[in-house]
mmCIF file of C-alpha atoms in Angstrom:
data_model
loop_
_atom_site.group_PDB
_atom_site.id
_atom_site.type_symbol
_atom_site.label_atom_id
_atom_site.label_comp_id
_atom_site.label_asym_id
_atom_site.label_seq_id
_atom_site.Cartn_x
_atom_site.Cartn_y
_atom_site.Cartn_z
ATOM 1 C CA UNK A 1 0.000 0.000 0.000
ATOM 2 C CA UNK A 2 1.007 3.561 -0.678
ATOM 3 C CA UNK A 3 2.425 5.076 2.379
ATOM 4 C CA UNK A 4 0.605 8.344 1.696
ATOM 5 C CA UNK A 5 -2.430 6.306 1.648
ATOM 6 C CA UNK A 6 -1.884 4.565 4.532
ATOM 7 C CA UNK A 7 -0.786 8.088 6.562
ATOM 8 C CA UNK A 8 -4.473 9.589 5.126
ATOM 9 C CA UNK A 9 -6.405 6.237 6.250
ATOM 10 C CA UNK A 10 -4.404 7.370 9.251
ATOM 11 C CA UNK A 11 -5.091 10.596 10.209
ATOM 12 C CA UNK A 12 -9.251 10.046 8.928
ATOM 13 C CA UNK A 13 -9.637 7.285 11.536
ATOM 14 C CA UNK A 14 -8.354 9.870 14.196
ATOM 15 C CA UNK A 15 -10.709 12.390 13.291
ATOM 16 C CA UNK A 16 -13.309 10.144 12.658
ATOM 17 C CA UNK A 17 -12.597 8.704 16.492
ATOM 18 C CA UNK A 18 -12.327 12.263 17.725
ATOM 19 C CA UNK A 19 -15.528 13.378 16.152
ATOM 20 C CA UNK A 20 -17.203 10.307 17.441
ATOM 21 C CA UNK A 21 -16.050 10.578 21.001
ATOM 22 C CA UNK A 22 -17.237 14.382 21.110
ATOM 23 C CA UNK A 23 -20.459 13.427 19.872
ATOM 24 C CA UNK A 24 -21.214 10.676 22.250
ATOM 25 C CA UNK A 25 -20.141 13.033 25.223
ATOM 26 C CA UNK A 26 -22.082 15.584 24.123
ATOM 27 C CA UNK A 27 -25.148 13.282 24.084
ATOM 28 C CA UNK A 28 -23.861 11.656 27.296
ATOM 29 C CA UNK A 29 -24.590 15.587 28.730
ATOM 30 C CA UNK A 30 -28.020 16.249 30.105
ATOM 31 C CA UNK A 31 -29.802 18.636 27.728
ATOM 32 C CA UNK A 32 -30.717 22.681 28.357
ATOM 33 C CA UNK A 33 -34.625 23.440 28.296
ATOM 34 C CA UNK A 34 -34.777 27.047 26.722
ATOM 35 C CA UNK A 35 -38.388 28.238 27.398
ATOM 36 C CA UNK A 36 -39.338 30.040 24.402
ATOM 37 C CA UNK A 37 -42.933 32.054 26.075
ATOM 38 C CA UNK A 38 -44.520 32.332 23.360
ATOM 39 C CA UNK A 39 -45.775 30.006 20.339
ATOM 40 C CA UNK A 40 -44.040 28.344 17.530
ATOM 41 C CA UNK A 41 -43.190 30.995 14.237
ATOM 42 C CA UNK A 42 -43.434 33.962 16.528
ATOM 43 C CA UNK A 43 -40.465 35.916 16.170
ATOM 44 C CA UNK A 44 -39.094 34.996 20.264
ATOM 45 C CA UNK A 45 -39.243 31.462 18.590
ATOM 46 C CA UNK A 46 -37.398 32.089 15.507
ATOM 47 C CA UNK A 47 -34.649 34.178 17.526
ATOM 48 C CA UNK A 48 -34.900 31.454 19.993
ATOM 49 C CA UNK A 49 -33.328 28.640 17.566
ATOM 50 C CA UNK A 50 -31.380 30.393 16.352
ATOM 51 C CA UNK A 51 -29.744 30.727 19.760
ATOM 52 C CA UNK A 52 -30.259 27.478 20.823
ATOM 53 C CA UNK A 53 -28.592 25.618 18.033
ATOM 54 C CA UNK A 54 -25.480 28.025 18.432
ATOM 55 C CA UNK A 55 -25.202 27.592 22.111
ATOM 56 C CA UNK A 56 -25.811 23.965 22.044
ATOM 57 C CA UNK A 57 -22.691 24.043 19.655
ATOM 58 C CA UNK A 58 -20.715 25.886 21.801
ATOM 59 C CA UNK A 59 -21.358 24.223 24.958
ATOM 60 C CA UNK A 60 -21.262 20.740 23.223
ATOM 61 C CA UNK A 61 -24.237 19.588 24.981
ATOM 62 C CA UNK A 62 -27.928 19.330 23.112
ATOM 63 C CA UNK A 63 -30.391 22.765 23.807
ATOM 64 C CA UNK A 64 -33.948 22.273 23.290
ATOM 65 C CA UNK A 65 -36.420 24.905 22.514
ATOM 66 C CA UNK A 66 -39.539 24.223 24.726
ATOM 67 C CA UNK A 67 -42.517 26.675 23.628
ATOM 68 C CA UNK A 68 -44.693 27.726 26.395
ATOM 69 C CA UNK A 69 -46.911 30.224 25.216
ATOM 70 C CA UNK A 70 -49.571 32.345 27.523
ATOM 71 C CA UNK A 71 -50.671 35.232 29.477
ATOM 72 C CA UNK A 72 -48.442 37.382 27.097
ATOM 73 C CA UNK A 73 -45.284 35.419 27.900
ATOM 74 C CA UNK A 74 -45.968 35.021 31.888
ATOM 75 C CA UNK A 75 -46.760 31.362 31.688
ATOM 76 C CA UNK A 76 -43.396 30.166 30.327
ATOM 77 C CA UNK A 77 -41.211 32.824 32.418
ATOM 78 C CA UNK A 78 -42.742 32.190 35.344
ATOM 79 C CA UNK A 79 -41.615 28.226 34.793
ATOM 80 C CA UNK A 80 -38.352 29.400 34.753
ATOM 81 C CA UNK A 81 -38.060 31.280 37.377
ATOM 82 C CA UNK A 82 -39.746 28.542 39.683
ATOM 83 C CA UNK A 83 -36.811 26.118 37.769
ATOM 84 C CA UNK A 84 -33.737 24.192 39.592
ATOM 85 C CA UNK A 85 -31.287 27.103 39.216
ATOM 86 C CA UNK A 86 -28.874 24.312 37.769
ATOM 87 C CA UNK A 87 -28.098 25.831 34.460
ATOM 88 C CA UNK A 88 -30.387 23.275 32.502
ATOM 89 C CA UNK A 89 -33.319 25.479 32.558
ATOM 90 C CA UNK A 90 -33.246 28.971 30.744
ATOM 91 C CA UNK A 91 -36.025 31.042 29.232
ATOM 92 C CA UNK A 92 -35.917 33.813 26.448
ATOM 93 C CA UNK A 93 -36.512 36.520 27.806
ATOM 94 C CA UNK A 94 -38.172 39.699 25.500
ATOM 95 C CA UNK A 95 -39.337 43.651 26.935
ATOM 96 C CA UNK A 96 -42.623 42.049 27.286
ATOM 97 C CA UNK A 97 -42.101 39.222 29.845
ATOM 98 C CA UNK A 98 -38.917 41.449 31.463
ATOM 99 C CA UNK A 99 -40.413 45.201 31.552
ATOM 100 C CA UNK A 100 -43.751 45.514 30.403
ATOM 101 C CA UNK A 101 -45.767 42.967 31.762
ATOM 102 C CA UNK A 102 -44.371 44.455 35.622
ATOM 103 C CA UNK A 103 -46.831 47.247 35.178
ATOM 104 C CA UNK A 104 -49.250 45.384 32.826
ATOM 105 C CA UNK A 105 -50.348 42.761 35.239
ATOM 106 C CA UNK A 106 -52.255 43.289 38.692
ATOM 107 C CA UNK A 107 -50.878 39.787 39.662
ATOM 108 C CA UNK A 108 -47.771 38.688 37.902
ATOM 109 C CA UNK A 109 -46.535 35.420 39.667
ATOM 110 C CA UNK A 110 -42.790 36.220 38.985
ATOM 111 C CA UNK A 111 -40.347 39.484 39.815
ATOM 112 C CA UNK A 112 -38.363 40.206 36.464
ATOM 113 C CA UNK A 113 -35.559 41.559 38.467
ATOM 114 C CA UNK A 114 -35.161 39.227 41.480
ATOM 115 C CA UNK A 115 -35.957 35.896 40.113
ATOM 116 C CA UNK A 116 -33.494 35.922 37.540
ATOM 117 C CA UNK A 117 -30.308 35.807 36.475
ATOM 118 C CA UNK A 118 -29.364 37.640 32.674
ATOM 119 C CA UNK A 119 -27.063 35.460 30.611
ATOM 120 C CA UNK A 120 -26.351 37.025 27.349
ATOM 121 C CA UNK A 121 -28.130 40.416 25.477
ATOM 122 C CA UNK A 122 -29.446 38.955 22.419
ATOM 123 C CA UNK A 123 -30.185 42.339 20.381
ATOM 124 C CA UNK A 124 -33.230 44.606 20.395
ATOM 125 C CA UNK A 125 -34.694 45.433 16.787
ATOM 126 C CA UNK A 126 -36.895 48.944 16.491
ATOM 127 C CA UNK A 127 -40.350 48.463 15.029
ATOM 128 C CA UNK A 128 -41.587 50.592 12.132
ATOM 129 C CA UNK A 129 -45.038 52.615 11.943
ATOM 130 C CA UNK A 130 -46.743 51.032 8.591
ATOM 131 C CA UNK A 131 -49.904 52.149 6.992
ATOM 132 C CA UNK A 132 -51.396 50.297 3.653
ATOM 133 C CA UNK A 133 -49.764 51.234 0.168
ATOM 134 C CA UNK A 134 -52.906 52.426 -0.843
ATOM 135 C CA UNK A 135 -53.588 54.753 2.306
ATOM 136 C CA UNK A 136 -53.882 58.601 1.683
ATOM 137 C CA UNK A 137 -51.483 58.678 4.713
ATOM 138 C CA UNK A 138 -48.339 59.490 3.343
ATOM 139 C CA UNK A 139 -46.523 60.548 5.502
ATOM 140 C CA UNK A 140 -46.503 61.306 9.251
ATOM 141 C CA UNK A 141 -47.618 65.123 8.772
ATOM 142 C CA UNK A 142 -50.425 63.395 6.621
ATOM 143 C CA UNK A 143 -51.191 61.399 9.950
ATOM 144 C CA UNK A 144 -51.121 63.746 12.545
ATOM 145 C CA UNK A 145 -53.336 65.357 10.237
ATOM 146 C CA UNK A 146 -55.975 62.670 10.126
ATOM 147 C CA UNK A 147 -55.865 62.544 14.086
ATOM 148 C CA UNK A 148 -56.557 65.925 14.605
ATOM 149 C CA UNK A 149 -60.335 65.291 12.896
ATOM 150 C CA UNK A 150 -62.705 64.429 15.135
ATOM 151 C CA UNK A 151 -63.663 60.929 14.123
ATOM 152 C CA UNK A 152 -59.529 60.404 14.424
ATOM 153 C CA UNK A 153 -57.702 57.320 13.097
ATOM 154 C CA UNK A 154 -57.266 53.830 14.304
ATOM 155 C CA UNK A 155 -54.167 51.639 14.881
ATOM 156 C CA UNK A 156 -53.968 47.940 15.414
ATOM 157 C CA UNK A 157 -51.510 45.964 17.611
ATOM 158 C CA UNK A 158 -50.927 42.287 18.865
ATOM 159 C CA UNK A 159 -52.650 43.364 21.632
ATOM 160 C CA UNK A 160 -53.350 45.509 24.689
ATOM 161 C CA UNK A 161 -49.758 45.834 26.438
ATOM 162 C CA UNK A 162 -47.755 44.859 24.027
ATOM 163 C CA UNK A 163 -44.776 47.341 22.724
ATOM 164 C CA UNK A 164 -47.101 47.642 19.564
ATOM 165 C CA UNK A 165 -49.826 49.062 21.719
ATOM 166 C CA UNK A 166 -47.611 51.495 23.705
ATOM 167 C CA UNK A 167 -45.589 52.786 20.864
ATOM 168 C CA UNK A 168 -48.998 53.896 19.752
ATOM 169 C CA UNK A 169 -50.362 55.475 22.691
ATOM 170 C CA UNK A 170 -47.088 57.275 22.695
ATOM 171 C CA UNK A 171 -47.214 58.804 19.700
ATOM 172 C CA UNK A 172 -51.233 59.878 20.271
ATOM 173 C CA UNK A 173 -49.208 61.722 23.065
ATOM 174 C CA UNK A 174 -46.436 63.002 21.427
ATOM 175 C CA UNK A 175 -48.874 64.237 18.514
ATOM 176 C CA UNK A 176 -52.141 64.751 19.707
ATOM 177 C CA UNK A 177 -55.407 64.773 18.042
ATOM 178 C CA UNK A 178 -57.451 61.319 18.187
ATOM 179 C CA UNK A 179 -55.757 57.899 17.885
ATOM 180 C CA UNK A 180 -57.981 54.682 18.697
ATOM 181 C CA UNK A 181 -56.484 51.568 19.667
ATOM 182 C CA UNK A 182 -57.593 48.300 18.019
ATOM 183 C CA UNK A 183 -56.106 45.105 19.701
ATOM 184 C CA UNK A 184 -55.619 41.812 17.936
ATOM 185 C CA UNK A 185 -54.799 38.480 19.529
ATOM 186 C CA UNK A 186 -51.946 38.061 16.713
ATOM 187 C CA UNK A 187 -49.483 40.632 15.218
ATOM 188 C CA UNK A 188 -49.688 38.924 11.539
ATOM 189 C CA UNK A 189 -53.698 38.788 11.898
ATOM 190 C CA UNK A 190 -53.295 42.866 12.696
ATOM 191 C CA UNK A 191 -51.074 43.444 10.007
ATOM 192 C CA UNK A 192 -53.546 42.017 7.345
ATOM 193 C CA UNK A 193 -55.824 44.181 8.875
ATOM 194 C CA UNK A 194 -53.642 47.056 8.418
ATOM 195 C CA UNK A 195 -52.701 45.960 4.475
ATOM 196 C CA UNK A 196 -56.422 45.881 3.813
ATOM 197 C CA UNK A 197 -57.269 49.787 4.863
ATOM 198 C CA UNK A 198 -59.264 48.557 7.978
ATOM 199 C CA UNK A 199 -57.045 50.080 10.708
ATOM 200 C CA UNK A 200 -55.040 52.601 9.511
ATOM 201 C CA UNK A 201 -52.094 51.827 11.009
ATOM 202 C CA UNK A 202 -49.413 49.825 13.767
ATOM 203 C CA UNK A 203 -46.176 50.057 15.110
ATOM 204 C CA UNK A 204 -44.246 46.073 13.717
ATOM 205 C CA UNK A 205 -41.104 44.042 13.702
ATOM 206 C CA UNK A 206 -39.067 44.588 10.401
ATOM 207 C CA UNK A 207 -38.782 41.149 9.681
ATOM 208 C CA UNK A 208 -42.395 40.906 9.206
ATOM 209 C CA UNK A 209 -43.187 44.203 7.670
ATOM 210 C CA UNK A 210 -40.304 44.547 5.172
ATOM 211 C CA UNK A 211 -41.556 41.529 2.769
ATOM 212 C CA UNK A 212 -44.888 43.365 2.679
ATOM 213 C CA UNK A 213 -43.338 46.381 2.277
ATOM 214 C CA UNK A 214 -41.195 45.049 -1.041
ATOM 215 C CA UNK A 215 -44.321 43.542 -2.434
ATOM 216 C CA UNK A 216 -46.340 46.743 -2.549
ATOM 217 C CA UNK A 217 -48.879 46.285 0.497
ATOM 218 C CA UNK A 218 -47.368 48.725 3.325
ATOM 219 C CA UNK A 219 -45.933 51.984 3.292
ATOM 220 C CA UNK A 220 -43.429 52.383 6.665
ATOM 221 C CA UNK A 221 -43.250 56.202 7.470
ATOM 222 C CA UNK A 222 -41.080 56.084 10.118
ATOM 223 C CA UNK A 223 -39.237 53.792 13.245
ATOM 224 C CA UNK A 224 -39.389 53.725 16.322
ATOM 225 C CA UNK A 225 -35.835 53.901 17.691
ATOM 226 C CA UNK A 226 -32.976 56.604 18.491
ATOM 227 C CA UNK A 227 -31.401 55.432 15.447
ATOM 228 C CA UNK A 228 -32.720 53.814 12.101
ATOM 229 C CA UNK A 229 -33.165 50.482 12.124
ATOM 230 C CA UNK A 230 -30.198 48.678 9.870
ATOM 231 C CA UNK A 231 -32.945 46.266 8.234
ATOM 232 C CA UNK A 232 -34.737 49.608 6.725
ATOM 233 C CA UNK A 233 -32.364 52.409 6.727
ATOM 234 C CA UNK A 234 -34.164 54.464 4.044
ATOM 235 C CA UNK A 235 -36.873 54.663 7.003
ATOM 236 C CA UNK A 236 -36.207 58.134 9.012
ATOM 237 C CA UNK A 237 -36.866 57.557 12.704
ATOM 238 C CA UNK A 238 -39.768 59.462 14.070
ATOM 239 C CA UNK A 239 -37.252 61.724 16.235
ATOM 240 C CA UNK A 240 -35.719 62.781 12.874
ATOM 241 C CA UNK A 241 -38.883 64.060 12.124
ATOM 242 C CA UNK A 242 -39.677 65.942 14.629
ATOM 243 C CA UNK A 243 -41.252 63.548 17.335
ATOM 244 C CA UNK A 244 -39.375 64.268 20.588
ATOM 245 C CA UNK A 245 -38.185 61.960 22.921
ATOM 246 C CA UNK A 246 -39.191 58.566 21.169
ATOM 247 C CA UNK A 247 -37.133 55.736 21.576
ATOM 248 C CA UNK A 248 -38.934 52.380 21.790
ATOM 249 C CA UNK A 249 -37.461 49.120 21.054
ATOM 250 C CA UNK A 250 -38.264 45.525 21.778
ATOM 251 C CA UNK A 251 -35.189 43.139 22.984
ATOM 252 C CA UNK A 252 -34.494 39.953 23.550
ATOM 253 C CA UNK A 253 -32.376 38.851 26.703
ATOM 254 C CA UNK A 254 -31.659 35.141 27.703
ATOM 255 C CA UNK A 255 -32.164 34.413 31.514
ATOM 256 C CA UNK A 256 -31.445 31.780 33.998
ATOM 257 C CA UNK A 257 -33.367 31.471 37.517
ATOM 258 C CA UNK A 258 -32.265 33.907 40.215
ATOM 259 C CA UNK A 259 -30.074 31.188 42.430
ATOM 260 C CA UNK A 260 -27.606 29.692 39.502
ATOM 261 C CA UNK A 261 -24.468 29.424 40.558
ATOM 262 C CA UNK A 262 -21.472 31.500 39.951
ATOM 263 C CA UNK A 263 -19.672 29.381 37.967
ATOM 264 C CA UNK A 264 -22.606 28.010 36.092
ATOM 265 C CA UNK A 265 -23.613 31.212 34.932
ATOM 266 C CA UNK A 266 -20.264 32.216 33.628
ATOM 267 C CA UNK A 267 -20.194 29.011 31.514
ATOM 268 C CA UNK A 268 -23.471 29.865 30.192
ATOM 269 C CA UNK A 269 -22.469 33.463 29.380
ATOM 270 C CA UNK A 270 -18.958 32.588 27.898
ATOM 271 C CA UNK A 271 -20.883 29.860 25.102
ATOM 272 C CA UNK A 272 -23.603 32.367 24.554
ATOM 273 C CA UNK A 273 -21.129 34.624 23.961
ATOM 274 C CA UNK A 274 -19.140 32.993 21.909
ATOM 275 C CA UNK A 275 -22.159 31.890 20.044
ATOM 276 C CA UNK A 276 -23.473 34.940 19.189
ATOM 277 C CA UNK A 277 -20.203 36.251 18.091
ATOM 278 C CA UNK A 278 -20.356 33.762 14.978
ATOM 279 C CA UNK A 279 -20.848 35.386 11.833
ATOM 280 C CA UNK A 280 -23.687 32.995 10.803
ATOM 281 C CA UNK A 281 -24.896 33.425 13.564
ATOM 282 C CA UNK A 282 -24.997 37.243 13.718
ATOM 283 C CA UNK A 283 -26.795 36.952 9.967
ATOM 284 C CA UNK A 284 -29.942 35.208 10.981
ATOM 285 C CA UNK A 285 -30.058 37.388 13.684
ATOM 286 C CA UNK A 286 -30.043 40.282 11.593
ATOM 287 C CA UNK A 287 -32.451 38.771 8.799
ATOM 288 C CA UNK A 288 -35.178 38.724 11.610
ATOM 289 C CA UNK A 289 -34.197 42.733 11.937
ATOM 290 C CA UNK A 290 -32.650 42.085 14.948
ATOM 291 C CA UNK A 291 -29.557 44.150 15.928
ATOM 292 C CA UNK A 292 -26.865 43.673 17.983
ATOM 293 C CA UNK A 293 -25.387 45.813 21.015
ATOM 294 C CA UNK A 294 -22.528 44.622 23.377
ATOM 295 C CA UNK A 295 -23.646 44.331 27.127
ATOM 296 C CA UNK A 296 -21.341 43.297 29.700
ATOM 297 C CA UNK A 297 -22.645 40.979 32.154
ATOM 298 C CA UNK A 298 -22.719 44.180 34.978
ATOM 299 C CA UNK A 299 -24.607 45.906 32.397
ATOM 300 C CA UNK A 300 -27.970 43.490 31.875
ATOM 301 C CA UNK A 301 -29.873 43.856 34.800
ATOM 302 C CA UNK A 302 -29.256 48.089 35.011
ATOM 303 C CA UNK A 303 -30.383 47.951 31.559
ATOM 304 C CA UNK A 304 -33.394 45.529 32.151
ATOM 305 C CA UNK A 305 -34.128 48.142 35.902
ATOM 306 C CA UNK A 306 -33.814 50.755 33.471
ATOM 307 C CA UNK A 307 -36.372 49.547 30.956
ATOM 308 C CA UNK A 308 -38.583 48.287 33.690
ATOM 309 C CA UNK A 309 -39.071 52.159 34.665
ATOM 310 C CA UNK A 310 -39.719 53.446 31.150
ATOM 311 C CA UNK A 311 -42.066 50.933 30.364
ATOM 312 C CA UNK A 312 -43.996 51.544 33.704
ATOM 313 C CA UNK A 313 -44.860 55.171 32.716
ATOM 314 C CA UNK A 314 -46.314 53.895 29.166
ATOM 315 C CA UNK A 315 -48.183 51.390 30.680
ATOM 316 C CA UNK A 316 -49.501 53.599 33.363
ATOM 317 C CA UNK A 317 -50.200 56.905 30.905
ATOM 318 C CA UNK A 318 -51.999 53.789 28.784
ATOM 319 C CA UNK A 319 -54.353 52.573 30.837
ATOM 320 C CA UNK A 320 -53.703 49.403 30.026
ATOM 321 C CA UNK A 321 -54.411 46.713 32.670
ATOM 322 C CA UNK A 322 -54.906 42.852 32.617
ATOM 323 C CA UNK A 323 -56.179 41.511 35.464
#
């Protein structure tokens, strides 16, 4: 036999053993539960995989996606933070089930703050205010306009609470004039509303605007962030025209219960880390509009205090209450 043959048979059984013997201790590891809180093909879900397959590479140990949808993300969170604080049991967190639902609730069975632990800032991705292609709203002069009549215009949401819903009320402050809300049980269900000319318009996630935007049903007129979104950066931000003091974003943050160890949660935040840092990674990400933004590990839970506060005063000014 060739000696270069026999060197290559050689060096492909060693791989082949070494491959082998990572895979079977990886599957010799007990698998992470992430609690995704709210349904399969909602956009926590999508973001959600995408995490989950890139920290279960990392890690070398198998991370399952477990939906557990309800009470606008309360049911799964609150599973969570009732978990074994072993490190096998982590939920995704979003501003929802972190900051809003604090105020939005009378009787929310969990503390956002004190029962967990943050492992790793996903990203946060601005939303941008749509109307139908076909609307006479052009643009947002046109729609303060239209809410200065006195029958007013309507907007639609994914329902009352939700950073849809708020972002609206806001700008019926910031503007004036009349702006009726019109809650839906589902953001897509809303959005066909919207592309049909029966609400007039709704504050939604790029990744599920943008494809309707490209295909002639939506107009965006502006987004909802200090800065323009990177998915739609022909889309002026509604500061940049004039609205002051408007920057709402939704987020997603990855939590473990409150009691984790030390040096659990450090392993967890170095392979999340290291996850999202992949390039592939970082492109899915960013095809479901969702941007990035470096947080240390001090930095998540002043950031999550912080946007517990802002979202309080939205929800209160709202009215907005679920018992």
């Amino acid at each position: 036999m060739n000696p270069h043959d026999t060197r290559r048979r050689f060096i492909a059984a060693l791989i082949g053993g070494a491959l082998i013997a990572g895979i079977a201790h990886a599957q010799d590891r007990p698998p992470i539960r992430m609690v995704v809180p709210f349904g399969a093909g909602t956009t926590t879900d999508t973001v959600g995989r995408v995490v989950a397959e890139a920290l279960g590479k990392n890690l070398q140990q198998p991370v399952i996606v477990d939906n557990r949808a309800g009470a606008g993300g309360s049911t799964g969170t609150d599973l969570v933070a009732k978990a074994a604080p072993d490190g096998r049991t982590l939920v995704m967190g979003t501003v929802g089930t972190h900051a809003i639902n604090a105020a939005l609730y009378t009787r929310l069975p969990y503390d956002p703050v004190r029962d967990f632990a943050p492992v790793a800032f996903i990203g946060y991705t601005p939303t941008l205010l749509v109307v139908a292609a076909d609307s006479p709203i052009r643009s947002l002069h046109d729609l303060a306009q239209a809410a200065a009549k006195p029958a007013g215009i309507t907007f639609a949401s994914a329902g009352n609470g939700t950073s849809g819903h708020l972002a609206g009320e806001l700008l019926a402050q910031r503007l004036g004039g009349k702006m009726i809300h019109v809650p839906y049980k589902e953001g897509a269900v809303a959005l066909t509303s919207v592309m049909a000319s029966q609400v007039d318009f709704m504050f939604y996630h790029p990744a599920a605007v943008l494809p309707q935007i490209k295909a002639g049903k939506l107009r965006a007129l502006g987004a909802s962030g200090a800065v323009r979104s990177a998915a739609a950066s022909d889309v002026p931000t509604l500061m940049e025209q004039g609205v002051a003091d408007f920057d709402l974003v939704a987020w997603f943050m990855l939590y473990a219960p409150a009691a984790t160890p030390a040096a659990t949660l450090a392993q967890l935040r170095t392979g999340a880390s290291a996850a999202l840092a992949r390039p592939e990674v970082m492109a899915r990400l960013r095809d479901q509009g969702i941007e990035s933004r470096d947080l240390r590990a001090d930095e998540m839970l002043p950031f999550n205090k912080t946007e517990l506060g802002k979202w309080a005063e939205l929800v209160k000014r709202s009215g907005a209450q679920v018992d």
